[in-house]
Coordinates of C-alpha atoms and ligand atoms in Angstrom, one line a residue:
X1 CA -64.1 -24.2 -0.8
X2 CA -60.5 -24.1 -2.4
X3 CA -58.1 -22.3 -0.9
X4 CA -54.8 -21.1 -2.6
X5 CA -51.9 -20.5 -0.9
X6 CA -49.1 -18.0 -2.6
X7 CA -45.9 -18.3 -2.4
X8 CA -43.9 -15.9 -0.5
X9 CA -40.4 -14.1 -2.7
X10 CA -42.2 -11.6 -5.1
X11 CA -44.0 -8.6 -5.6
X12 CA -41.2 -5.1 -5.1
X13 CA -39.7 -7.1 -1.9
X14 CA -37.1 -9.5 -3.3
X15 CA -33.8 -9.2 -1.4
X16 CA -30.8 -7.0 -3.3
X17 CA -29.2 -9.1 -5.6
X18 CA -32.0 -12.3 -5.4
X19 CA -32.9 -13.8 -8.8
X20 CA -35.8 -15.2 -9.9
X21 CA -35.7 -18.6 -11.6
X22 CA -38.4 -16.7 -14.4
X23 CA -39.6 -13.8 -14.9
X24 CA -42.8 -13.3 -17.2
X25 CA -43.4 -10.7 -19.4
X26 CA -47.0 -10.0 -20.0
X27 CA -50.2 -11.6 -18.2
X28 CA -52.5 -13.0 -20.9
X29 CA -54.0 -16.2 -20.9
X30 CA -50.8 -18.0 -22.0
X31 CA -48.2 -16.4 -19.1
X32 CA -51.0 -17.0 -16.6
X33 CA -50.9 -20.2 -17.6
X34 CA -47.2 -20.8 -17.1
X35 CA -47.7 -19.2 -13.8
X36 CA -50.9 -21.0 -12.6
X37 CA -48.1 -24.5 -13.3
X38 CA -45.5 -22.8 -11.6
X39 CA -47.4 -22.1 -8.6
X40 CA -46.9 -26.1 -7.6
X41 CA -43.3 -25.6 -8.1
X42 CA -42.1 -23.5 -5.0
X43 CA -38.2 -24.3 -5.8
X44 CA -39.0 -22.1 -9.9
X45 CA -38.9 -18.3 -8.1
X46 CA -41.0 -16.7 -10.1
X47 CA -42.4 -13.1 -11.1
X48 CA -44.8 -12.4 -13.9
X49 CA -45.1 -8.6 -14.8
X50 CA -48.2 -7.2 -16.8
X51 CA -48.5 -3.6 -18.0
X52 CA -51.9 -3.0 -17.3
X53 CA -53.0 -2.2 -13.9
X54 CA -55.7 -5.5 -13.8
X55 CA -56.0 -8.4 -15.4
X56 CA -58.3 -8.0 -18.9
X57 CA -59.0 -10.3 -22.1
X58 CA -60.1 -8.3 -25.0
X59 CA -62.8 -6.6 -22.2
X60 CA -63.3 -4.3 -25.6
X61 CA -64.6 -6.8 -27.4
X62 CA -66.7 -9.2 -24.7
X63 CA -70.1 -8.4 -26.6
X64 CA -72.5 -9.4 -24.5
X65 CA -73.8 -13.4 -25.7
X66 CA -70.0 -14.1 -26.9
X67 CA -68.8 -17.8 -26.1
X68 CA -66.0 -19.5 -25.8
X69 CA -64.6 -21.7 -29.1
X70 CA -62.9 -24.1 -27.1
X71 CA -63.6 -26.9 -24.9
X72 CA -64.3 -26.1 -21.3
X73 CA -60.8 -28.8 -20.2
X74 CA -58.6 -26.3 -22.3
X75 CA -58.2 -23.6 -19.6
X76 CA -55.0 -22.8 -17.8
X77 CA -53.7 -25.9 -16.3
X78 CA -55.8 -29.3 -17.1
X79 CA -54.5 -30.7 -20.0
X80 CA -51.4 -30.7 -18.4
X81 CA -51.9 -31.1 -14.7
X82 CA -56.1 -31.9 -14.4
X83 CA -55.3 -31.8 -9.9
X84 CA -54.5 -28.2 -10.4
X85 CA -55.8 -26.0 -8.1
X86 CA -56.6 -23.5 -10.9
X87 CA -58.6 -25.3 -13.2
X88 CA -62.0 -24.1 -14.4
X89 CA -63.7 -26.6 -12.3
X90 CA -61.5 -25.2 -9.2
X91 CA -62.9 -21.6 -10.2
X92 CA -66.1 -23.2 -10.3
X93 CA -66.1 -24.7 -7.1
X94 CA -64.6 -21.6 -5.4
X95 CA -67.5 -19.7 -6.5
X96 CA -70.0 -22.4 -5.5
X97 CA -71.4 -22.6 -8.7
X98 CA -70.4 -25.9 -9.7
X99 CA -74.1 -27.6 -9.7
X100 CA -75.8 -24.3 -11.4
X101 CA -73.0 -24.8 -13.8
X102 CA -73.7 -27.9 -14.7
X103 CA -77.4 -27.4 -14.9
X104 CA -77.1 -24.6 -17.1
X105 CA -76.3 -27.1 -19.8
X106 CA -74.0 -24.5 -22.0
X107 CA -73.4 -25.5 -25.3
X108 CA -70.3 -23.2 -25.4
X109 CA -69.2 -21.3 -22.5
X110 CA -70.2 -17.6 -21.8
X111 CA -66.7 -15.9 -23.1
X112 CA -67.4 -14.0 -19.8
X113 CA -67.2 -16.6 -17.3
X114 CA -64.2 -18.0 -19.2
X115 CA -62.2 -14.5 -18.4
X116 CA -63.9 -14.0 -14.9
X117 CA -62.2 -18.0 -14.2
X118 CA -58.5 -16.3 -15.5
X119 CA -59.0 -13.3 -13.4
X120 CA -59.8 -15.6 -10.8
X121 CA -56.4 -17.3 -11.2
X122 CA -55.0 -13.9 -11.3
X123 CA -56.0 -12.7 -7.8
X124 CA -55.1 -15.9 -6.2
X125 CA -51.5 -15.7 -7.5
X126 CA -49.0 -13.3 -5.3
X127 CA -46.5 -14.1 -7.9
X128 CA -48.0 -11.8 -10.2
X129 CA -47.7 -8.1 -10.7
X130 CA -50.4 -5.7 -12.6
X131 CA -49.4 -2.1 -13.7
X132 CA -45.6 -2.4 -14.0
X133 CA -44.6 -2.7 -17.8
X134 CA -41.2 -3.7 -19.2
X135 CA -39.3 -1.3 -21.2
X136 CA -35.7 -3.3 -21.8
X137 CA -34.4 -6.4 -21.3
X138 CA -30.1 -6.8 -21.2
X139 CA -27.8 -9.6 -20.3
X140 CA -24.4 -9.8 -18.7
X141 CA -25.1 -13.6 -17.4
X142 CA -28.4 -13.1 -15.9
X143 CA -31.1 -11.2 -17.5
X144 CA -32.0 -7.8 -16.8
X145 CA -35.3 -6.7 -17.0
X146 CA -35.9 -3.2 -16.6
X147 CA -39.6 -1.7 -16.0
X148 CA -41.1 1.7 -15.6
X149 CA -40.7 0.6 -11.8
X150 CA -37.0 -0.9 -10.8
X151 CA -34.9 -3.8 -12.2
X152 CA -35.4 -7.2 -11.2
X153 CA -32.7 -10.3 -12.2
X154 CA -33.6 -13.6 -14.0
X155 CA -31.9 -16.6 -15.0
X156 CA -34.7 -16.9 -17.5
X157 CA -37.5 -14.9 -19.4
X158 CA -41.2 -15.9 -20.4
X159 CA -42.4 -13.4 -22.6
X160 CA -46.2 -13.8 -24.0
X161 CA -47.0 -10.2 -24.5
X162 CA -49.7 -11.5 -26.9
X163 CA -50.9 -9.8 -30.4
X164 CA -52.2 -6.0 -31.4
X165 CA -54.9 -4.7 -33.6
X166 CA -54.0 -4.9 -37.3
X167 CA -56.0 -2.2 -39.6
X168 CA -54.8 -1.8 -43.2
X169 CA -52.1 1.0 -43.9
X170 CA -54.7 3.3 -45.7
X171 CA -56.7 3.5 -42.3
X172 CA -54.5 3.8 -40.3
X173 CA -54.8 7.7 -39.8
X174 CA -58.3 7.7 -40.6
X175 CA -58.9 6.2 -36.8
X176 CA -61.3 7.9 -34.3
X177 CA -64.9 7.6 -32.8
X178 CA -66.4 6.7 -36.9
X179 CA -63.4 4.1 -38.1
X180 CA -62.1 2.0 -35.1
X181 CA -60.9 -1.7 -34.9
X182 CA -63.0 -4.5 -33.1
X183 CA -61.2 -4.1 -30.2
X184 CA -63.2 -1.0 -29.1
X185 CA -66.1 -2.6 -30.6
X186 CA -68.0 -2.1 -27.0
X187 CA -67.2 1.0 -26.1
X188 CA -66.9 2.6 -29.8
X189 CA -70.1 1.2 -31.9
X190 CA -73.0 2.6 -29.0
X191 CA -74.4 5.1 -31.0
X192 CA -74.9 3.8 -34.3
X193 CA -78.4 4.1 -34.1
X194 CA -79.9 5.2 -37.7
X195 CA -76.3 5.1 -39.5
X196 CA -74.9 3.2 -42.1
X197 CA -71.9 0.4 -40.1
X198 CA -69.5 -1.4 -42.4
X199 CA -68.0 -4.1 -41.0
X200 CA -64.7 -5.2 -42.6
X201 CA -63.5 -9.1 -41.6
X202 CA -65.2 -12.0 -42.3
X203 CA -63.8 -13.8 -39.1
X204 CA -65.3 -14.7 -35.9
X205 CA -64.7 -10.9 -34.3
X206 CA -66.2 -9.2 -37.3
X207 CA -69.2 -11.7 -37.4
X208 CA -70.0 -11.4 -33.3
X209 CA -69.9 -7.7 -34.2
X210 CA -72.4 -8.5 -37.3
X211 CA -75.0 -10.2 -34.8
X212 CA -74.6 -7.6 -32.3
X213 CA -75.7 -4.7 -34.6
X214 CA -78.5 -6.3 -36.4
X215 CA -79.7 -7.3 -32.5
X216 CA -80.3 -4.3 -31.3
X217 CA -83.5 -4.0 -30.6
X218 CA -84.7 -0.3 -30.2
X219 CA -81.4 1.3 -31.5
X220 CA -81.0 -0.7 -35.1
X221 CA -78.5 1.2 -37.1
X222 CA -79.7 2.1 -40.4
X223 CA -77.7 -0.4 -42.8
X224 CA -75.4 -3.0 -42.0
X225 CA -73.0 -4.0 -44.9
X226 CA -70.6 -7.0 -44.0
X227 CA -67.2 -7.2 -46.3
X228 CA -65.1 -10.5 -46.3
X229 CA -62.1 -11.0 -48.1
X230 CA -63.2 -15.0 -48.4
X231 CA -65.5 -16.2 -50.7
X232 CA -68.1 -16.5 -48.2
X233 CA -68.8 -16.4 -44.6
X234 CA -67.2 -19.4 -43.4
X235 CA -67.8 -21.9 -40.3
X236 CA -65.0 -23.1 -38.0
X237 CA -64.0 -26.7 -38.7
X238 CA -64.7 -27.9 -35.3
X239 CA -64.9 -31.5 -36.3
X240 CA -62.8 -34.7 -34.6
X241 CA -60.0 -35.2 -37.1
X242 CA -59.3 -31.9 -37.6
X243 CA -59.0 -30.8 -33.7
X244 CA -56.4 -33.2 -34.0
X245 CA -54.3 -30.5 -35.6
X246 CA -54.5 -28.6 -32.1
X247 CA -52.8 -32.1 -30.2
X248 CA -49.4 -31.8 -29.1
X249 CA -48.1 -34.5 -31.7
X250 CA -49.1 -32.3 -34.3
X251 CA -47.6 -29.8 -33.4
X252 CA -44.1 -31.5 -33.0
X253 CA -45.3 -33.0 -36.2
X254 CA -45.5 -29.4 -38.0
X255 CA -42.5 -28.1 -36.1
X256 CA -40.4 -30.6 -38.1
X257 CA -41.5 -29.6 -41.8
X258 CA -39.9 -27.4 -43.9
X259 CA -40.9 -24.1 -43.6
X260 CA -42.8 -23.9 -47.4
X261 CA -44.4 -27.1 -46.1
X262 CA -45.9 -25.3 -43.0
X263 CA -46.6 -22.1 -44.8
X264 CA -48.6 -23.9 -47.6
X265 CA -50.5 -25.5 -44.3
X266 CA -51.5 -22.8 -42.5
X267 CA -52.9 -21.2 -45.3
X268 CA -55.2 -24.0 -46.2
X269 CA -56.2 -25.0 -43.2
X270 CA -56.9 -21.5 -41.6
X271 CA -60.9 -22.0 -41.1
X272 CA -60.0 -24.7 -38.5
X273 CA -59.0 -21.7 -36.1
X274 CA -60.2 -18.4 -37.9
X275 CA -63.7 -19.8 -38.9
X276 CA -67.0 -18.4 -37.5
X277 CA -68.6 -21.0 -35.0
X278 CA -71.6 -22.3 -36.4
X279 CA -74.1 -21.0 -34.0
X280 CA -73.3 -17.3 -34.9
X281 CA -74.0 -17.8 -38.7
X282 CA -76.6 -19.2 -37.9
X283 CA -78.1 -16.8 -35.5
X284 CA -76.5 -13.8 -38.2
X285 CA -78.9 -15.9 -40.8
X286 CA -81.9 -16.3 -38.6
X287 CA -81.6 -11.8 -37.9
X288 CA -81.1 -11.4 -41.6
X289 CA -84.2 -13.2 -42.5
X290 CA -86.4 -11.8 -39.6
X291 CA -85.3 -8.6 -40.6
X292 CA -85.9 -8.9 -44.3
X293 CA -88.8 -10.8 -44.8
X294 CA -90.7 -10.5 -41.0
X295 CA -90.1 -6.7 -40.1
X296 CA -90.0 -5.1 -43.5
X297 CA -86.2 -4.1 -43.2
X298 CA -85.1 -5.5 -46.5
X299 CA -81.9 -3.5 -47.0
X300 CA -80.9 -3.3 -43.6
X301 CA -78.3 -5.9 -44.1
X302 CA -75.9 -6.1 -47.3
X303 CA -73.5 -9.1 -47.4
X304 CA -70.4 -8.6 -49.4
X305 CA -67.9 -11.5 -49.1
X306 CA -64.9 -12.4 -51.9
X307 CA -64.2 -8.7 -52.0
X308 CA -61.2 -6.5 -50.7
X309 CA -61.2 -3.5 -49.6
X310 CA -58.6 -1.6 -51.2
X311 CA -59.2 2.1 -50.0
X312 CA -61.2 4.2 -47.9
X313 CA -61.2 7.9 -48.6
X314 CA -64.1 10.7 -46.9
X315 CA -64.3 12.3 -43.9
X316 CA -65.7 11.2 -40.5
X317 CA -68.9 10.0 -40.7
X318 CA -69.2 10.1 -45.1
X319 CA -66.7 7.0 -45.8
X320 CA -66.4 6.1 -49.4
X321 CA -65.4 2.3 -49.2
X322 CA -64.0 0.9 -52.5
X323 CA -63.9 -2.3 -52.5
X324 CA -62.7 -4.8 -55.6
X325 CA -64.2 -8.4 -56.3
X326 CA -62.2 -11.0 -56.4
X327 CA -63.5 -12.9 -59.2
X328 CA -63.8 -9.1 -60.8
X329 CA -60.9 -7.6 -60.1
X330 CA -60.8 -4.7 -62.8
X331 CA -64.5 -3.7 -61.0
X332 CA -64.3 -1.6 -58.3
X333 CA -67.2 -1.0 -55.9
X334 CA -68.4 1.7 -53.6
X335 CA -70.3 1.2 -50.1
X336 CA -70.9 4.3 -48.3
X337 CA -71.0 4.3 -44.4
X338 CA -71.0 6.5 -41.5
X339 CA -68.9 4.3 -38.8
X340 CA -66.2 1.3 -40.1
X341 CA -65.3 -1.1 -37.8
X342 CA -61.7 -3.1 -38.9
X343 CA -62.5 -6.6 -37.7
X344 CA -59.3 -7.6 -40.0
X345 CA -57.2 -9.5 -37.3
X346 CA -54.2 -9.4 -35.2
X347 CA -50.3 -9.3 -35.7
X348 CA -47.8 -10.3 -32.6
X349 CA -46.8 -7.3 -30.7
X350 CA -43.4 -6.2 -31.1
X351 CA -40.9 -7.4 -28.4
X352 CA -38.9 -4.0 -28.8
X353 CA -37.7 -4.4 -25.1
X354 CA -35.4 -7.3 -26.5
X355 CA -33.2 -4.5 -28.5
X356 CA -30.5 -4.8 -26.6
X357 CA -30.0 -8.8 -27.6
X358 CA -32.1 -9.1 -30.2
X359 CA -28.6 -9.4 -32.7
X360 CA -27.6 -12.6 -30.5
X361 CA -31.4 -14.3 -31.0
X362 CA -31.6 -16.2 -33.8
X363 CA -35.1 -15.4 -36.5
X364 CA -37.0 -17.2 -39.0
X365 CA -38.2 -14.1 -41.2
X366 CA -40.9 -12.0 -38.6
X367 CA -40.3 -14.8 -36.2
X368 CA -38.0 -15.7 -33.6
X369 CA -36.5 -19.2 -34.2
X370 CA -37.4 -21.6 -31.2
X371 CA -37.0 -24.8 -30.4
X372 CA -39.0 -27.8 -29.1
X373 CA -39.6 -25.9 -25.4
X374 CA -40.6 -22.8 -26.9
X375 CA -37.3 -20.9 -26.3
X376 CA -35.5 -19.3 -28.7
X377 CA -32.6 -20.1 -30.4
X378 CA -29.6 -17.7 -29.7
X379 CA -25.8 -17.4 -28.8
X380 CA -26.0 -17.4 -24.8
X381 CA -25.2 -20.3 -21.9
X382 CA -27.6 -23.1 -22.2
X383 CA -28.9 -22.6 -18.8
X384 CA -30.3 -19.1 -19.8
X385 CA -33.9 -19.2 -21.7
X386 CA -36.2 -16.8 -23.4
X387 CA -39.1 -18.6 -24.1
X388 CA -41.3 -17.1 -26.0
X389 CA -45.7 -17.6 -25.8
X390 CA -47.8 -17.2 -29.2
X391 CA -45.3 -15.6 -31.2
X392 CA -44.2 -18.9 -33.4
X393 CA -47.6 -19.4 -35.8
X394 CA -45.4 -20.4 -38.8
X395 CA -43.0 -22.9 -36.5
X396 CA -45.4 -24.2 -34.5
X397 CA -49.0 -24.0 -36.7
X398 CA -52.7 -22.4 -35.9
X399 CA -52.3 -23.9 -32.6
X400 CA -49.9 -21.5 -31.8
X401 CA -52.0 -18.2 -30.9
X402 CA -55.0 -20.7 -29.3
X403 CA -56.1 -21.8 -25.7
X404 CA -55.8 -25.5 -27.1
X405 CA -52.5 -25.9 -26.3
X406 CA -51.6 -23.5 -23.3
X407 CA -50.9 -25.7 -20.5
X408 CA -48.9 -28.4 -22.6
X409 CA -46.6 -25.3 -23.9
X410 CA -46.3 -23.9 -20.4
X411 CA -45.7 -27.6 -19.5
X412 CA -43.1 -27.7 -22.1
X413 CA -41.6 -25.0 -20.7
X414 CA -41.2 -26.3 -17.0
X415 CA -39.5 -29.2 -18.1
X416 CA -37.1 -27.0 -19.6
X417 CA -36.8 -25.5 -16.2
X418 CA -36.5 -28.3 -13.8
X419 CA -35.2 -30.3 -16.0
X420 CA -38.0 -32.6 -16.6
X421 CA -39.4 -34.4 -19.5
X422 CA -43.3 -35.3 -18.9
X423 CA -45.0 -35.9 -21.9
X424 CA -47.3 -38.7 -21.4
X425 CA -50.4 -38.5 -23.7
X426 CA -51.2 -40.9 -26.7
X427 CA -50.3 -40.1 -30.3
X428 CA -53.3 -39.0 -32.5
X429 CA -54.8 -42.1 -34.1
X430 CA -53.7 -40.1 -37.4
X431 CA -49.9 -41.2 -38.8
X432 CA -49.1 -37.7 -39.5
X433 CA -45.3 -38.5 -40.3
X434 CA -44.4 -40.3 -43.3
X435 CA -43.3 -43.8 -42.7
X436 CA -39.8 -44.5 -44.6
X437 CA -38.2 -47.5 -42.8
X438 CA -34.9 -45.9 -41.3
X439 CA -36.7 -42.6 -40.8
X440 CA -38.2 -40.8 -37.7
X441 CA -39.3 -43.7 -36.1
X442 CA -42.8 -43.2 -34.1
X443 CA -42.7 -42.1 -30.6
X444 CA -45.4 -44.1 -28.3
Ligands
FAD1 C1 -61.9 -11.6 -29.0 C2 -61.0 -12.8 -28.9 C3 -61.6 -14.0 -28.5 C4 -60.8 -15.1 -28.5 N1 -61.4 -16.3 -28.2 C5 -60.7 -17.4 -28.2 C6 -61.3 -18.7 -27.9 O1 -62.5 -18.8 -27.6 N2 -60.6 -19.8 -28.0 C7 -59.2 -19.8 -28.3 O2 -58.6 -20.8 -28.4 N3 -58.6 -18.6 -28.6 C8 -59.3 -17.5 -28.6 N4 -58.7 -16.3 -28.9 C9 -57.3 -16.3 -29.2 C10 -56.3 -16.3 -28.0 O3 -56.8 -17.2 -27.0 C11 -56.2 -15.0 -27.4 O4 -55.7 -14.0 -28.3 C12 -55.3 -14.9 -26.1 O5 -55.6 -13.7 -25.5 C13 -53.8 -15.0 -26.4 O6 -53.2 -14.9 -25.1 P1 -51.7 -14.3 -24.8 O7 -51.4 -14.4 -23.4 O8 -50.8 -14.8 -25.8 O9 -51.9 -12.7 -25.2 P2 -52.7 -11.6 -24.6 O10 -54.0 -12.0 -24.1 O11 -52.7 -10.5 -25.7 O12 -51.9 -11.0 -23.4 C14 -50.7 -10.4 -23.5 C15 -50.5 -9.4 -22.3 O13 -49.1 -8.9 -22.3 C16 -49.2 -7.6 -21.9 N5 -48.0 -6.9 -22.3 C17 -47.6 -6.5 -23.6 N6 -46.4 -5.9 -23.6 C18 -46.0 -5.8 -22.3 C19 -44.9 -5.3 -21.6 N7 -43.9 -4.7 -22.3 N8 -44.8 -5.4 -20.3 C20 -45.7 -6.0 -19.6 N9 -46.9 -6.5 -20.1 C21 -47.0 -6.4 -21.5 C22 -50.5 -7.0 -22.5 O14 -50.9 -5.9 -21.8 C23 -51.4 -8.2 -22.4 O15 -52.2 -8.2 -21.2 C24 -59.4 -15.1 -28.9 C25 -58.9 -13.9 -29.3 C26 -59.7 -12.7 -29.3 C27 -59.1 -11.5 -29.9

């Protein structure tokens, strides 16, 4: 069996006046990342501080059959570093399940599994701290990060604090146990037996909540009415060429473009990372026709995509959904339903904690301006970093909020730290760059 070994400055016991090398803010999958790298690197002190008392990865919205849309090598640490002792395989070996594993023959991996293999990585790391949140952040040389707990010193900052629920403004105080977003989907959609569910979000979180409802055996709600904004329920592009968009070189190729440029790219190439994977339309499909043609349920499920809802007014448990077409947009709609669920995204969470030097950080509209280690761009020593995890979408592409590229941006990111520079992979076979003779000249 693996064994781990910690490293020993951390926890609440540093010495008065020690600094860390890096302290993390926030323990998602992209900090925990960072970490798991750092762990090889006993001369970066480090201290990664997460708000919430254990480790957790949208535990509100692991329905029960969810998968994983990523490649099983894209977990914390391979891509960059495939000895690491926290790799997937690691996990998988610690638990003595490597042979089952591979005999199980998973076509994509239980999302589950994929979040028990980070808490995993979690436990085994003593440089990581679970119920202590950060409230400021202040700098007289050395960064101050203040907590509900004490103070500790940094000579740099990690922060990947992640995204929150986004519900449109008319909801927003309509929220309770009959109009929740997705992320409570477990806890909040149990007793929707006999009523009328609208789901709003034609994503991969509003279609795993789709299959969920019309798979409940003994406990079917009565209607299930799906509302997309795009024209129709769309699969993720999950073919070769376009994965090549989530490869380091493009994103240093789409960190160079002008900022229309990346804008225009993000837009049209969205299904590539906010598609539904194929085997859940498919299985959503398979329900829909079982239950309309095979049990006699012919209205339980209503499919409304290329619509927009632009209001919900009611009371709990009565909504009155209007909702316009697109290709219609001076017709307006009505669904009625007892329970909404708002699969309709995420935004990234506010950093308020950085008041105190947020004038000295340089922005790119919602964004914080970063350069090519993921730290941003601002008025102090060179030698003092925030870098900043999935909170660069429009500088750095779709990649950015992913798994794909975790462990080459933490990578990126401990170069910056020791100094280092370690990219060693091939280019894509695709020229992205334009080739002008006396410009950007190919890196091999
Ligand atoms: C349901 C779901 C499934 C997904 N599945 C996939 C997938 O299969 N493949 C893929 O590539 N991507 C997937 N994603 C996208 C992406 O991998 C995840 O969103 C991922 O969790 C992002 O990691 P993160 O570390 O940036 O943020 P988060 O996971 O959100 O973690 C941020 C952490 O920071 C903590 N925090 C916030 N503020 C503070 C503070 N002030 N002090 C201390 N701690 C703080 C939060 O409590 C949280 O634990 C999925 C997203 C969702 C919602």
């Amino acid at each position: 069996m693996n064994t781990l070994v910690s490293h020993p400055v951390n926890q609440t016991t540093e010495p008065n006046g020690f600094r860390y090398r890096c302290v993390g803010i926030g323990i998602g999958p992209a900090n925990l990342s960072l970490a798991s790298l750092l762990h090889s690197h006993p001369e970066v002190s480090n201290l990664f501080l997460e708000r919430n008392d254990t480790f957790s990865w949208h535990d509100g919205q692991l329905i029960p059959g969810a998968t994983l849309q990523v490649s099983l090598l894209k977990d914390l640490v391979s891509l960059s570093d495939p000895t690491n002792a926290f790799s997937f395989l690691s996990y998988l070996h610690a638990q003595g399940r490597i042979y089952h594993f591979i005999n199980a023959q998973f076509d994509a991996i239980p999302r589950q599994e994929f979040r028990n293999y980070m808490e995993w990585a979690s436990r085994n790391n003593k440089n990581l701290v679970f119920g202590e949140e950060v409230r400021a952040v202040e700098f007289d040389g050395l960064f101050h990060v203040r907590t509900n707990r004490r103070t500790v010193r940094a000579e740099n900052i990690a922060i990947g604090i992640g995204h929150q629920p986004w519900i449109p403004r008319y909801a927003q105080d309509k929220l309770g146990s009959t109009q929740f977003h997705v992320t409570d989907f477990l806890d909040r959609s149990r007793a929707v037996e006999g009523k009328r569910v609208a789901v709003v979000g034609g994503g991969q979180s509003g279609a795993e909540a789709v299959l969920d409802l019309l798979s409940r055996r003994d406990a079917l709600p009565r209607r299930v009415c799906w509302i997309s904004r795009r024209e129709n329920f769309f699969p993720l592009d999950d073919s070769p060429f376009t994965n090549d968009y989530y490869m380091p070189s493009h994103s240093d190729y789409f960190a160079r473009l002008d900022r229309a440029t990346r804008a225009k790219f993000n837009s049209r190439q969205v299904l590539t990372s906010d598609g539904i994977s194929l085997s859940t339309l498919q299985e959503i499909y398979q329900r829909t026709y079982v239950h309309r043609f095979v049990n006699g349920s012919p209205d339980l499920v209503m499919l409304r995509p290329n619509r927009e809802v632009v209001q919900v007014t009611g009371a709990p448990g009565a909504w009155d959904i209007a909702v316009r077409h697109n290709d219609h947009p001076g017709a307006v709609e009505h669904v009625d339903a007892d329970v909404i669920v708002w699969a309709t995204g995420y935004r990234p969470a506010s950093m308020d904690f950085l008041a105190p030097i947020d004038a000295r950080l340089e922005r790119e509209s919602q964004e914080y301006r970063i350069d090519q280690n993921f730290a941003v761009r601002w008025d102090g020593p060179p030698d003092r970093n925030i870098f900043i995890q999935n909170a660069a979408r429009q500088q750095r592409g779709l990649a950015d909020p992913n798994l794909s590229l975790l462990a080459w941006r933490s990578q990126r990111i401990i170069d910056r730290l020791c100094g280092a520079r370690t990219d060693n992979q091939q280019p894509s076979f695709i020229e992205w760059a334009v080739e002008v003779p006396g410009r950007e000249p190919r890196r091999v």
